Amino acid sequence: MRRFGSRFSCPKPEPSSMSAKFNALMLDKQDDRTVASIQSIDESRLAESGDGRDVLVRVEFSTLNYKDGLAITGRAPVVRTWPMVPGIDFAGVVETSAHPDYQPGDKVAMNGWGAGETHWGGLAQKARVPGDHLISLPAKITTRQAMAVGTAGYTAMLCVQALEKYGITPDHGDVLVTGANGGVGSFAVAILAKRGFRVIASTGRPEEGERLRELGAADIVERASLSEPGKPLQKERWAAAVDCVGSHTLANVCASLRYGGAVAACGLAQGMDLPASVAPFILRGVALLGVDSVYVPRERRIAAWQAIADEVPVATIESVATTIPLADAPAVAARLLGGEVKGRVIVDVNA
Ligand code: NDP
């Protein structure tokens, strides 16, 4: 068995005595290229974390996030060890547990913690993870709906919570969401609107404007109006923003925030660079709030997931998602990076 974390060891070769098998999307490195294939894997190849509190999960659904797209296509060095089962999220049912909080049959989900990067992730029918990385799903949410939410929806909630913790309230003014037709963006629009904010959605797909309005956007702005290099200080337009895009877009957002405003920055769909000046920070006192979802402590995860269950109607969760079989994941991952996928993609690993 492989081991996790700083304690990670390389995957073992196929064992000679076979136990239970499961299907997984497997990434291999061949001549500097990432090659994806569906493989039948022996359960004994699943790593153990070494903390003695691992849980074996029968995965029901996974999902495709932007990071999964990068990993599966090899477009960015997301994968740290090979071969790799990608998938930073999964939801399923506990099969066996050495963790006191989980019993066989429990409905659980996992986001981040290096899954699909440093240890095998969720695009498979089985996953073994430290129990401390799991959360019990709120009763209202099915495993399928949990993957409609996935890291994207949970990150959107972390962004909104970051803005509110900073002190942004609906009476401060409009809140911009960039990359609004993506997974994080769609959920950010819905959550902010539900919390009473007037939401402005920035998108490169204005033809999807009606969908964004149904999610709660009051108005739409063209992505192109934000994505080109701009002045260091611009007209004050937004009280706050959730930025999924980075690069010039984030620089322009900072330059257009109202005095004392804040942006929760979580993404890099346009680029990882930030060609900005300090002017908005030192002349308008705006705040750049970084949001990471991967290593957020468990209590904050549970709170974010509970808030999603309480606030986002199931109909909204269902409306942002389409479902694909595991075998389609590589093709859809490439389309996702091309900005051709709207909302969220659920992967039925058993289809
Ligand atoms: P999606 O692919 O679902 O959405 C990204 C959206 O960004 C697209 O739908 C598109 O929106 C917009 N976009 C795409 N390409 C460009 C471009 N070149 N310039 C400007 N806008 C572009 O991804 P997710 O919603 O899952 O993730 C969004 C970002 O957040 C990603 O960069 C991802 O890596 C990051 N992320 C970070 C997390 C963290 O922990 N910090 C967690 C989750 C995601 P539209 O068509 O509306 O313009």
mmCIF file of C-alpha atoms and ligand atoms in Angstrom:
data_model
loop_
_atom_site.group_PDB
_atom_site.id
_atom_site.type_symbol
_atom_site.label_atom_id
_atom_site.label_comp_id
_atom_site.label_asym_id
_atom_site.label_seq_id
_atom_site.Cartn_x
_atom_site.Cartn_y
_atom_site.Cartn_z
ATOM 1 C CA MET A 1 0.000 0.000 0.000
ATOM 2 C CA ARG A 2 1.118 3.543 -0.669
ATOM 3 C CA ARG A 3 1.480 6.071 2.115
ATOM 4 C CA PHE A 4 0.322 9.688 2.215
ATOM 5 C CA GLY A 5 1.674 13.107 3.030
ATOM 6 C CA SER A 6 5.275 13.879 3.822
ATOM 7 C CA ARG A 7 5.078 10.185 4.564
ATOM 8 C CA PHE A 8 4.110 9.526 0.909
ATOM 9 C CA SER A 9 5.754 6.614 -0.778
ATOM 10 C CA CYS A 10 5.717 5.708 -4.444
ATOM 11 C CA PRO A 11 2.851 3.572 -5.742
ATOM 12 C CA LYS A 12 3.465 -0.122 -5.531
ATOM 13 C CA PRO A 13 3.460 -2.197 -8.683
ATOM 14 C CA GLU A 14 0.403 -4.366 -9.348
ATOM 15 C CA PRO A 15 0.268 -7.073 -6.663
ATOM 16 C CA SER A 16 0.295 -10.683 -7.742
ATOM 17 C CA SER A 17 -2.559 -11.752 -5.453
ATOM 18 C CA MET A 18 -5.577 -9.683 -6.467
ATOM 19 C CA SER A 19 -8.177 -8.388 -4.017
ATOM 20 C CA ALA A 20 -11.161 -6.207 -4.991
ATOM 21 C CA LYS A 21 -10.819 -4.191 -8.180
ATOM 22 C CA PHE A 22 -12.228 -0.790 -9.019
ATOM 23 C CA ASN A 23 -12.155 1.524 -12.020
ATOM 24 C CA ALA A 24 -10.181 4.740 -11.957
ATOM 25 C CA LEU A 25 -9.100 7.453 -14.327
ATOM 26 C CA MET A 26 -5.317 7.112 -14.242
ATOM 27 C CA LEU A 27 -2.767 9.688 -15.353
ATOM 28 C CA ASP A 28 0.651 8.520 -16.516
ATOM 29 C CA LYS A 29 3.643 10.518 -17.667
ATOM 30 C CA GLN A 30 4.921 9.397 -21.089
ATOM 31 C CA ASP A 31 7.715 11.372 -22.801
ATOM 32 C CA ASP A 32 6.760 14.508 -20.861
ATOM 33 C CA ARG A 33 3.115 14.099 -21.901
ATOM 34 C CA THR A 34 0.219 13.376 -19.546
ATOM 35 C CA VAL A 35 -1.721 10.342 -20.743
ATOM 36 C CA ALA A 36 -5.165 9.612 -19.258
ATOM 37 C CA SER A 37 -6.845 6.188 -19.362
ATOM 38 C CA ILE A 38 -9.487 4.237 -17.482
ATOM 39 C CA GLN A 39 -7.818 1.394 -15.606
ATOM 40 C CA SER A 40 -8.946 -1.437 -13.364
ATOM 41 C CA ILE A 41 -7.011 -1.064 -10.114
ATOM 42 C CA ASP A 42 -6.492 -3.501 -7.289
ATOM 43 C CA GLU A 43 -7.767 -2.049 -4.003
ATOM 44 C CA SER A 44 -4.504 -2.951 -2.279
ATOM 45 C CA ARG A 45 -2.811 -0.208 -4.310
ATOM 46 C CA LEU A 46 -4.711 2.515 -2.439
ATOM 47 C CA ALA A 47 -2.304 4.374 -0.158
ATOM 48 C CA GLU A 48 -2.519 4.443 3.604
ATOM 49 C CA SER A 49 -1.876 7.752 5.332
ATOM 50 C CA GLY A 50 -0.050 6.186 8.244
ATOM 51 C CA ASP A 51 -2.113 7.984 10.903
ATOM 52 C CA GLY A 52 -4.175 4.869 11.650
ATOM 53 C CA ARG A 53 -7.470 6.748 11.064
ATOM 54 C CA ASP A 54 -8.032 6.080 7.368
ATOM 55 C CA VAL A 55 -11.430 5.655 5.782
ATOM 56 C CA LEU A 56 -12.154 3.640 2.640
ATOM 57 C CA VAL A 57 -14.915 5.315 0.633
ATOM 58 C CA ARG A 58 -17.063 3.828 -2.099
ATOM 59 C CA VAL A 59 -17.130 6.862 -4.351
ATOM 60 C CA GLU A 60 -20.482 7.641 -5.969
ATOM 61 C CA PHE A 61 -19.729 10.949 -7.684
ATOM 62 C CA SER A 62 -16.744 13.149 -8.380
ATOM 63 C CA THR A 63 -16.515 16.347 -10.389
ATOM 64 C CA LEU A 64 -14.331 18.356 -12.721
ATOM 65 C CA ASN A 65 -12.841 21.551 -11.356
ATOM 66 C CA TYR A 66 -10.505 23.882 -13.219
ATOM 67 C CA LYS A 67 -7.572 22.323 -11.361
ATOM 68 C CA ASP A 68 -8.661 18.847 -12.472
ATOM 69 C CA GLY A 69 -8.673 20.158 -16.038
ATOM 70 C CA LEU A 70 -5.101 21.342 -15.601
ATOM 71 C CA ALA A 71 -4.065 17.977 -14.126
ATOM 72 C CA ILE A 72 -5.814 15.755 -16.685
ATOM 73 C CA THR A 73 -4.566 17.706 -19.702
ATOM 74 C CA GLY A 74 -1.104 18.230 -18.187
ATOM 75 C CA ARG A 75 -1.435 21.950 -18.935
ATOM 76 C CA ALA A 76 0.032 22.859 -15.512
ATOM 77 C CA PRO A 77 2.138 20.849 -13.054
ATOM 78 C CA VAL A 78 -0.703 20.002 -10.682
ATOM 79 C CA VAL A 79 0.300 16.327 -10.403
ATOM 80 C CA ARG A 80 3.294 15.794 -8.106
ATOM 81 C CA THR A 81 3.663 12.001 -8.170
ATOM 82 C CA TRP A 82 2.957 9.454 -10.899
ATOM 83 C CA PRO A 83 0.886 7.531 -11.741
ATOM 84 C CA MET A 84 -1.975 9.639 -10.356
ATOM 85 C CA VAL A 85 -5.715 9.274 -9.983
ATOM 86 C CA PRO A 86 -6.899 12.873 -10.462
ATOM 87 C CA GLY A 87 -9.917 14.444 -8.812
ATOM 88 C CA ILE A 88 -9.710 16.955 -5.991
ATOM 89 C CA ASP A 89 -13.275 16.149 -4.857
ATOM 90 C CA PHE A 90 -15.417 13.119 -4.230
ATOM 91 C CA ALA A 91 -18.600 12.137 -2.424
ATOM 92 C CA GLY A 92 -19.648 8.651 -1.485
ATOM 93 C CA VAL A 93 -20.400 6.157 1.240
ATOM 94 C CA VAL A 94 -18.005 4.857 3.890
ATOM 95 C CA GLU A 95 -17.071 1.221 3.286
ATOM 96 C CA THR A 96 -14.627 0.685 6.159
ATOM 97 C CA SER A 97 -13.400 3.127 8.769
ATOM 98 C CA ALA A 98 -10.604 3.320 11.311
ATOM 99 C CA HIS A 99 -11.724 6.839 12.291
ATOM 100 C CA PRO A 100 -14.021 7.250 15.329
ATOM 101 C CA ASP A 101 -16.268 9.816 13.556
ATOM 102 C CA TYR A 102 -17.221 7.571 10.612
ATOM 103 C CA GLN A 103 -19.108 4.298 10.340
ATOM 104 C CA PRO A 104 -19.786 2.117 7.294
ATOM 105 C CA GLY A 105 -22.745 3.550 5.388
ATOM 106 C CA ASP A 106 -22.066 7.211 6.333
ATOM 107 C CA LYS A 107 -22.443 9.779 3.535
ATOM 108 C CA VAL A 108 -19.203 11.740 3.218
ATOM 109 C CA ALA A 109 -17.420 14.193 0.950
ATOM 110 C CA MET A 110 -13.866 15.394 0.528
ATOM 111 C CA ASN A 111 -12.373 18.511 -1.056
ATOM 112 C CA GLY A 112 -8.708 19.289 -1.556
ATOM 113 C CA TRP A 113 -6.021 18.259 0.935
ATOM 114 C CA GLY A 114 -3.782 17.450 -2.046
ATOM 115 C CA ALA A 115 -6.090 14.767 -3.522
ATOM 116 C CA GLY A 116 -5.314 14.350 -7.214
ATOM 117 C CA GLU A 117 -2.041 16.229 -6.671
ATOM 118 C CA THR A 118 0.123 14.414 -4.117
ATOM 119 C CA HIS A 119 -2.091 11.379 -3.503
ATOM 120 C CA TRP A 120 -4.811 9.583 -5.409
ATOM 121 C CA GLY A 121 -8.041 11.518 -5.775
ATOM 122 C CA GLY A 122 -11.720 11.129 -6.496
ATOM 123 C CA LEU A 123 -12.077 10.219 -10.176
ATOM 124 C CA ALA A 124 -12.331 6.555 -9.213
ATOM 125 C CA GLN A 125 -14.812 4.132 -7.698
ATOM 126 C CA LYS A 126 -12.796 3.854 -4.459
ATOM 127 C CA ALA A 127 -10.679 6.240 -2.385
ATOM 128 C CA ARG A 128 -8.794 5.824 0.866
ATOM 129 C CA VAL A 129 -8.130 9.040 2.816
ATOM 130 C CA PRO A 130 -7.404 10.142 6.379
ATOM 131 C CA GLY A 131 -10.771 10.471 8.139
ATOM 132 C CA ASP A 132 -9.767 13.973 9.248
ATOM 133 C CA HIS A 133 -9.946 15.032 5.587
ATOM 134 C CA LEU A 134 -13.592 14.014 5.259
ATOM 135 C CA ILE A 135 -16.740 15.830 6.196
ATOM 136 C CA SER A 136 -20.103 14.264 6.870
ATOM 137 C CA LEU A 137 -22.533 15.613 4.312
ATOM 138 C CA PRO A 138 -25.327 17.811 5.617
ATOM 139 C CA ALA A 139 -28.504 15.676 5.654
ATOM 140 C CA LYS A 140 -30.192 17.808 2.978
ATOM 141 C CA ILE A 141 -27.491 17.179 0.352
ATOM 142 C CA THR A 142 -27.134 13.975 -1.679
ATOM 143 C CA THR A 143 -23.711 12.747 -2.833
ATOM 144 C CA ARG A 144 -24.615 13.845 -6.362
ATOM 145 C CA GLN A 145 -25.622 17.330 -5.256
ATOM 146 C CA ALA A 146 -22.440 17.545 -3.169
ATOM 147 C CA MET A 147 -20.433 17.131 -6.350
ATOM 148 C CA ALA A 148 -22.569 19.701 -8.157
ATOM 149 C CA VAL A 149 -21.291 22.015 -5.417
ATOM 150 C CA GLY A 150 -17.776 20.539 -5.163
ATOM 151 C CA THR A 151 -14.676 22.580 -4.467
ATOM 152 C CA ALA A 152 -16.093 25.321 -6.700
ATOM 153 C CA GLY A 153 -19.239 25.924 -4.645
ATOM 154 C CA TYR A 154 -17.430 25.529 -1.377
ATOM 155 C CA THR A 155 -14.748 28.008 -2.505
ATOM 156 C CA ALA A 156 -17.468 30.476 -3.534
ATOM 157 C CA MET A 157 -18.853 30.242 -0.010
ATOM 158 C CA LEU A 158 -15.357 30.775 1.468
ATOM 159 C CA CYS A 159 -15.014 33.917 -0.720
ATOM 160 C CA VAL A 160 -18.349 35.334 0.424
ATOM 161 C CA GLN A 161 -17.510 34.533 4.046
ATOM 162 C CA ALA A 162 -14.128 36.286 3.622
ATOM 163 C CA LEU A 163 -15.821 39.451 2.334
ATOM 164 C CA GLU A 164 -18.377 39.411 5.151
ATOM 165 C CA LYS A 165 -15.722 38.759 7.774
ATOM 166 C CA TYR A 166 -13.941 41.824 6.414
ATOM 167 C CA GLY A 167 -17.108 43.813 7.043
ATOM 168 C CA ILE A 168 -18.704 44.088 3.605
ATOM 169 C CA THR A 169 -22.508 44.258 3.831
ATOM 170 C CA PRO A 170 -25.201 44.696 1.142
ATOM 171 C CA ASP A 171 -25.644 48.410 1.932
ATOM 172 C CA HIS A 172 -22.021 49.083 0.876
ATOM 173 C CA GLY A 173 -22.959 48.736 -2.802
ATOM 174 C CA ASP A 174 -22.618 46.420 -5.790
ATOM 175 C CA VAL A 175 -20.480 43.271 -5.673
ATOM 176 C CA LEU A 176 -18.739 42.085 -8.834
ATOM 177 C CA VAL A 177 -18.167 38.400 -9.665
ATOM 178 C CA THR A 178 -15.657 37.638 -12.426
ATOM 179 C CA GLY A 179 -15.677 34.364 -14.378
ATOM 180 C CA ALA A 180 -19.360 34.292 -13.473
ATOM 181 C CA ASN A 181 -20.354 31.449 -15.783
ATOM 182 C CA GLY A 182 -17.767 29.119 -14.259
ATOM 183 C CA GLY A 183 -18.279 26.873 -11.242
ATOM 184 C CA VAL A 184 -17.016 29.233 -8.545
ATOM 185 C CA GLY A 185 -18.581 32.228 -10.265
ATOM 186 C CA SER A 186 -22.035 30.657 -10.629
ATOM 187 C CA PHE A 187 -22.169 29.739 -6.951
ATOM 188 C CA ALA A 188 -20.749 33.122 -5.880
ATOM 189 C CA VAL A 189 -23.530 34.893 -7.808
ATOM 190 C CA ALA A 190 -26.201 32.676 -6.225
ATOM 191 C CA ILE A 191 -24.851 32.928 -2.666
ATOM 192 C CA LEU A 192 -24.286 36.705 -2.751
ATOM 193 C CA ALA A 193 -27.751 37.329 -4.203
ATOM 194 C CA LYS A 194 -29.327 35.085 -1.558
ATOM 195 C CA ARG A 195 -27.523 37.125 1.125
ATOM 196 C CA GLY A 196 -29.030 40.336 -0.207
ATOM 197 C CA PHE A 197 -26.135 41.728 -2.236
ATOM 198 C CA ARG A 198 -26.696 43.408 -5.612
ATOM 199 C CA VAL A 199 -24.511 41.251 -7.844
ATOM 200 C CA ILE A 200 -22.849 42.279 -11.102
ATOM 201 C CA ALA A 201 -21.655 39.296 -13.146
ATOM 202 C CA SER A 202 -18.668 39.617 -15.461
ATOM 203 C CA THR A 203 -18.593 37.051 -18.248
ATOM 204 C CA GLY A 204 -17.120 36.387 -21.663
ATOM 205 C CA ARG A 205 -20.360 34.617 -22.538
ATOM 206 C CA PRO A 206 -23.054 37.301 -22.454
ATOM 207 C CA GLU A 207 -25.356 34.863 -24.268
ATOM 208 C CA GLU A 208 -25.571 33.104 -20.892
ATOM 209 C CA GLY A 209 -26.799 36.340 -19.285
ATOM 210 C CA GLU A 210 -30.306 35.009 -18.703
ATOM 211 C CA ARG A 211 -28.913 32.055 -16.783
ATOM 212 C CA LEU A 212 -26.845 34.420 -14.606
ATOM 213 C CA ARG A 213 -29.895 36.587 -13.960
ATOM 214 C CA GLU A 214 -31.818 33.469 -12.894
ATOM 215 C CA LEU A 215 -29.009 32.737 -10.436
ATOM 216 C CA GLY A 216 -29.405 36.239 -9.001
ATOM 217 C CA ALA A 217 -27.255 38.655 -11.047
ATOM 218 C CA ALA A 218 -28.755 42.155 -11.289
ATOM 219 C CA ASP A 219 -26.575 43.154 -14.225
ATOM 220 C CA ILE A 220 -23.916 41.751 -16.582
ATOM 221 C CA VAL A 221 -20.599 43.267 -17.690
ATOM 222 C CA GLU A 222 -18.479 42.025 -20.580
ATOM 223 C CA ARG A 223 -15.328 40.175 -19.596
ATOM 224 C CA ALA A 224 -13.385 42.187 -22.194
ATOM 225 C CA SER A 225 -14.056 45.430 -20.303
ATOM 226 C CA LEU A 226 -11.893 44.083 -17.470
ATOM 227 C CA SER A 227 -9.332 41.802 -19.071
ATOM 228 C CA GLU A 228 -7.110 44.330 -20.874
ATOM 229 C CA PRO A 229 -4.345 46.353 -19.180
ATOM 230 C CA GLY A 230 -5.923 49.356 -17.392
ATOM 231 C CA LYS A 231 -5.072 52.450 -15.377
ATOM 232 C CA PRO A 232 -3.798 51.997 -11.810
ATOM 233 C CA LEU A 233 -6.801 53.920 -10.442
ATOM 234 C CA GLN A 234 -10.164 53.900 -12.201
ATOM 235 C CA LYS A 235 -13.713 55.055 -11.518
ATOM 236 C CA GLU A 236 -14.956 53.626 -8.196
ATOM 237 C CA ARG A 237 -17.575 51.049 -9.199
ATOM 238 C CA TRP A 238 -17.826 48.134 -6.785
ATOM 239 C CA ALA A 239 -17.967 47.789 -3.020
ATOM 240 C CA ALA A 240 -16.470 44.324 -3.278
ATOM 241 C CA ALA A 241 -15.682 41.517 -5.678
ATOM 242 C CA VAL A 242 -15.139 37.773 -5.957
ATOM 243 C CA ASP A 243 -12.408 37.243 -8.543
ATOM 244 C CA CYS A 244 -11.953 33.856 -10.249
ATOM 245 C CA VAL A 245 -9.715 35.177 -13.006
ATOM 246 C CA GLY A 246 -6.521 36.913 -11.763
ATOM 247 C CA SER A 247 -4.096 38.753 -14.073
ATOM 248 C CA HIS A 248 -5.252 42.083 -15.645
ATOM 249 C CA THR A 249 -8.816 41.386 -14.541
ATOM 250 C CA LEU A 250 -7.852 41.317 -10.873
ATOM 251 C CA ALA A 251 -5.670 44.405 -11.356
ATOM 252 C CA ASN A 252 -8.625 46.268 -12.922
ATOM 253 C CA VAL A 253 -10.955 45.061 -10.177
ATOM 254 C CA CYS A 254 -8.597 46.428 -7.509
ATOM 255 C CA ALA A 255 -8.359 49.724 -9.427
ATOM 256 C CA SER A 256 -12.174 50.002 -9.592
ATOM 257 C CA LEU A 257 -13.104 49.114 -6.008
ATOM 258 C CA ARG A 258 -14.740 51.834 -3.985
ATOM 259 C CA TYR A 259 -12.903 53.394 -1.045
ATOM 260 C CA GLY A 260 -12.484 50.731 1.678
ATOM 261 C CA GLY A 261 -13.681 47.929 -0.605
ATOM 262 C CA ALA A 262 -12.337 44.383 -0.782
ATOM 263 C CA VAL A 263 -11.830 41.613 -3.306
ATOM 264 C CA ALA A 264 -11.753 37.917 -2.437
ATOM 265 C CA ALA A 265 -9.238 36.505 -4.938
ATOM 266 C CA CYS A 266 -9.396 32.769 -5.548
ATOM 267 C CA GLY A 267 -8.669 32.091 -9.220
ATOM 268 C CA LEU A 268 -6.328 32.365 -12.164
ATOM 269 C CA ALA A 269 -8.444 31.576 -15.227
ATOM 270 C CA GLN A 270 -6.871 34.491 -17.105
ATOM 271 C CA GLY A 271 -3.425 34.112 -15.563
ATOM 272 C CA MET A 272 -1.374 33.757 -12.438
ATOM 273 C CA ASP A 273 0.229 37.183 -12.810
ATOM 274 C CA LEU A 274 -1.020 40.316 -11.118
ATOM 275 C CA PRO A 275 0.095 43.356 -13.124
ATOM 276 C CA ALA A 276 -1.211 45.911 -10.619
ATOM 277 C CA SER A 277 0.081 48.980 -8.784
ATOM 278 C CA VAL A 278 -0.160 49.723 -5.077
ATOM 279 C CA ALA A 279 -2.348 52.784 -5.783
ATOM 280 C CA PRO A 280 -5.730 51.202 -4.867
ATOM 281 C CA PHE A 281 -4.292 49.862 -1.617
ATOM 282 C CA ILE A 282 -2.550 53.011 -0.397
ATOM 283 C CA LEU A 283 -4.949 55.641 -1.812
ATOM 284 C CA ARG A 284 -8.322 53.905 -1.386
ATOM 285 C CA GLY A 285 -7.515 51.483 1.423
ATOM 286 C CA VAL A 286 -8.860 48.529 -0.522
ATOM 287 C CA ALA A 287 -8.095 44.986 0.633
ATOM 288 C CA LEU A 288 -6.973 41.967 -1.332
ATOM 289 C CA LEU A 289 -8.231 38.878 0.498
ATOM 290 C CA GLY A 290 -6.622 35.633 -0.628
ATOM 291 C CA VAL A 291 -8.836 32.555 -0.536
ATOM 292 C CA ASP A 292 -7.470 29.010 -0.472
ATOM 293 C CA SER A 293 -9.784 26.018 -0.260
ATOM 294 C CA VAL A 294 -7.288 23.164 -0.177
ATOM 295 C CA TYR A 295 -5.975 23.323 3.382
ATOM 296 C CA VAL A 296 -8.814 25.111 5.164
ATOM 297 C CA PRO A 297 -9.261 23.704 8.699
ATOM 298 C CA ARG A 298 -12.070 21.189 9.108
ATOM 299 C CA GLU A 299 -14.315 23.397 11.283
ATOM 300 C CA ARG A 300 -14.435 26.106 8.600
ATOM 301 C CA ARG A 301 -15.160 23.498 5.905
ATOM 302 C CA ILE A 302 -18.051 22.091 7.894
ATOM 303 C CA ALA A 303 -19.402 25.617 8.461
ATOM 304 C CA ALA A 304 -19.113 26.462 4.744
ATOM 305 C CA TRP A 305 -20.853 23.247 3.673
ATOM 306 C CA GLN A 306 -23.620 23.744 6.231
ATOM 307 C CA ALA A 307 -24.121 27.313 4.972
ATOM 308 C CA ILE A 308 -24.417 25.991 1.403
ATOM 309 C CA ALA A 309 -26.980 23.392 2.504
ATOM 310 C CA ASP A 310 -28.952 26.037 4.407
ATOM 311 C CA GLU A 311 -28.857 28.789 1.789
ATOM 312 C CA VAL A 312 -28.545 27.398 -1.705
ATOM 313 C CA PRO A 313 -31.811 25.805 -2.872
ATOM 314 C CA VAL A 314 -31.471 22.262 -4.216
ATOM 315 C CA ALA A 315 -33.054 23.481 -7.466
ATOM 316 C CA THR A 316 -30.191 25.982 -7.877
ATOM 317 C CA ILE A 317 -27.595 23.308 -7.146
ATOM 318 C CA GLU A 318 -29.199 21.021 -9.714
ATOM 319 C CA SER A 319 -29.530 23.816 -12.286
ATOM 320 C CA VAL A 320 -25.794 24.572 -12.422
ATOM 321 C CA ALA A 321 -24.727 20.965 -13.068
ATOM 322 C CA THR A 322 -24.502 18.451 -15.902
ATOM 323 C CA THR A 323 -23.491 14.805 -15.376
ATOM 324 C CA ILE A 324 -20.977 12.819 -17.423
ATOM 325 C CA PRO A 325 -19.580 9.259 -17.168
ATOM 326 C CA LEU A 326 -15.986 8.722 -15.972
ATOM 327 C CA ALA A 327 -14.790 7.858 -19.485
ATOM 328 C CA ASP A 328 -15.776 11.339 -20.741
ATOM 329 C CA ALA A 329 -13.714 13.174 -18.128
ATOM 330 C CA PRO A 330 -10.572 13.714 -20.287
ATOM 331 C CA ALA A 331 -12.514 15.248 -23.200
ATOM 332 C CA VAL A 332 -14.636 17.457 -20.955
ATOM 333 C CA ALA A 333 -11.530 18.532 -18.993
ATOM 334 C CA ALA A 334 -10.052 19.982 -22.182
ATOM 335 C CA ARG A 335 -13.297 21.833 -22.965
ATOM 336 C CA LEU A 336 -13.405 23.179 -19.433
ATOM 337 C CA LEU A 337 -9.983 24.785 -19.820
ATOM 338 C CA GLY A 338 -11.177 26.273 -23.110
ATOM 339 C CA GLY A 339 -13.936 28.098 -21.199
ATOM 340 C CA GLU A 340 -16.583 26.068 -23.078
ATOM 341 C CA VAL A 341 -18.236 24.520 -20.034
ATOM 342 C CA LYS A 342 -20.829 26.479 -18.098
ATOM 343 C CA GLY A 343 -21.542 25.808 -14.459
ATOM 344 C CA ARG A 344 -20.487 22.526 -12.912
ATOM 345 C CA VAL A 345 -19.698 19.045 -14.224
ATOM 346 C CA ILE A 346 -20.596 16.036 -12.067
ATOM 347 C CA VAL A 347 -18.742 12.809 -12.861
ATOM 348 C CA ASP A 348 -20.678 9.590 -12.253
ATOM 349 C CA VAL A 349 -17.752 7.245 -11.567
ATOM 350 C CA ASN A 350 -20.010 4.198 -11.760
ATOM 351 C CA ALA A 351 -21.586 5.016 -15.154
HETATM 352 P P1 NDP B 1 -14.345 27.167 -14.458
HETATM 353 O O1 NDP B 1 -13.523 26.702 -15.581
HETATM 354 O O2 NDP B 1 -15.637 26.516 -14.154
HETATM 355 O O3 NDP B 1 -14.637 28.729 -14.627
HETATM 356 C C1 NDP B 1 -13.651 29.664 -14.976
HETATM 357 C C2 NDP B 1 -14.363 30.834 -15.647
HETATM 358 O O4 NDP B 1 -13.404 31.876 -15.846
HETATM 359 C C3 NDP B 1 -14.881 30.503 -17.047
HETATM 360 O O5 NDP B 1 -16.164 29.919 -16.998
HETATM 361 C C4 NDP B 1 -14.922 31.867 -17.677
HETATM 362 O O6 NDP B 1 -16.087 32.534 -17.208
HETATM 363 C C5 NDP B 1 -13.723 32.577 -17.032
HETATM 364 N N1 NDP B 1 -12.536 32.533 -17.913
HETATM 365 C C6 NDP B 1 -11.997 31.456 -18.508
HETATM 366 N N2 NDP B 1 -10.907 31.795 -19.217
HETATM 367 C C7 NDP B 1 -10.758 33.131 -19.053
HETATM 368 C C8 NDP B 1 -9.824 34.084 -19.532
HETATM 369 N N3 NDP B 1 -8.814 33.725 -20.338
HETATM 370 N N4 NDP B 1 -9.961 35.360 -19.169
HETATM 371 C C9 NDP B 1 -10.980 35.743 -18.354
HETATM 372 N N5 NDP B 1 -11.897 34.888 -17.873
HETATM 373 C C10 NDP B 1 -11.785 33.598 -18.216
HETATM 374 O O7 NDP B 1 -13.389 27.137 -13.174
HETATM 375 P P2 NDP B 1 -13.821 27.184 -11.627
HETATM 376 O O8 NDP B 1 -14.974 28.067 -11.470
HETATM 377 O O9 NDP B 1 -13.840 25.815 -11.082
HETATM 378 O O10 NDP B 1 -12.525 27.909 -11.030
HETATM 379 C C11 NDP B 1 -12.319 29.288 -11.280
HETATM 380 C C12 NDP B 1 -10.907 29.655 -10.862
HETATM 381 O O11 NDP B 1 -10.784 29.529 -9.464
HETATM 382 C C13 NDP B 1 -9.838 28.754 -11.467
HETATM 383 O O12 NDP B 1 -8.708 29.513 -11.786
HETATM 384 C C14 NDP B 1 -9.518 27.790 -10.354
HETATM 385 O O13 NDP B 1 -8.219 27.266 -10.454
HETATM 386 C C15 NDP B 1 -9.702 28.669 -9.150
HETATM 387 N N6 NDP B 1 -10.037 27.943 -7.928
HETATM 388 C C16 NDP B 1 -9.293 28.212 -6.823
HETATM 389 C C17 NDP B 1 -9.583 27.626 -5.631
HETATM 390 C C18 NDP B 1 -8.809 27.997 -4.421
HETATM 391 O O14 NDP B 1 -8.733 27.215 -3.487
HETATM 392 N N7 NDP B 1 -8.234 29.181 -4.395
HETATM 393 C C19 NDP B 1 -10.633 26.604 -5.533
HETATM 394 C C20 NDP B 1 -11.433 26.455 -6.741
HETATM 395 C C21 NDP B 1 -11.104 27.103 -7.901
HETATM 396 P P3 NDP B 1 -17.013 33.400 -18.191
HETATM 397 O O15 NDP B 1 -17.322 32.503 -19.352
HETATM 398 O O16 NDP B 1 -18.195 33.748 -17.375
HETATM 399 O O17 NDP B 1 -16.186 34.595 -18.592
#
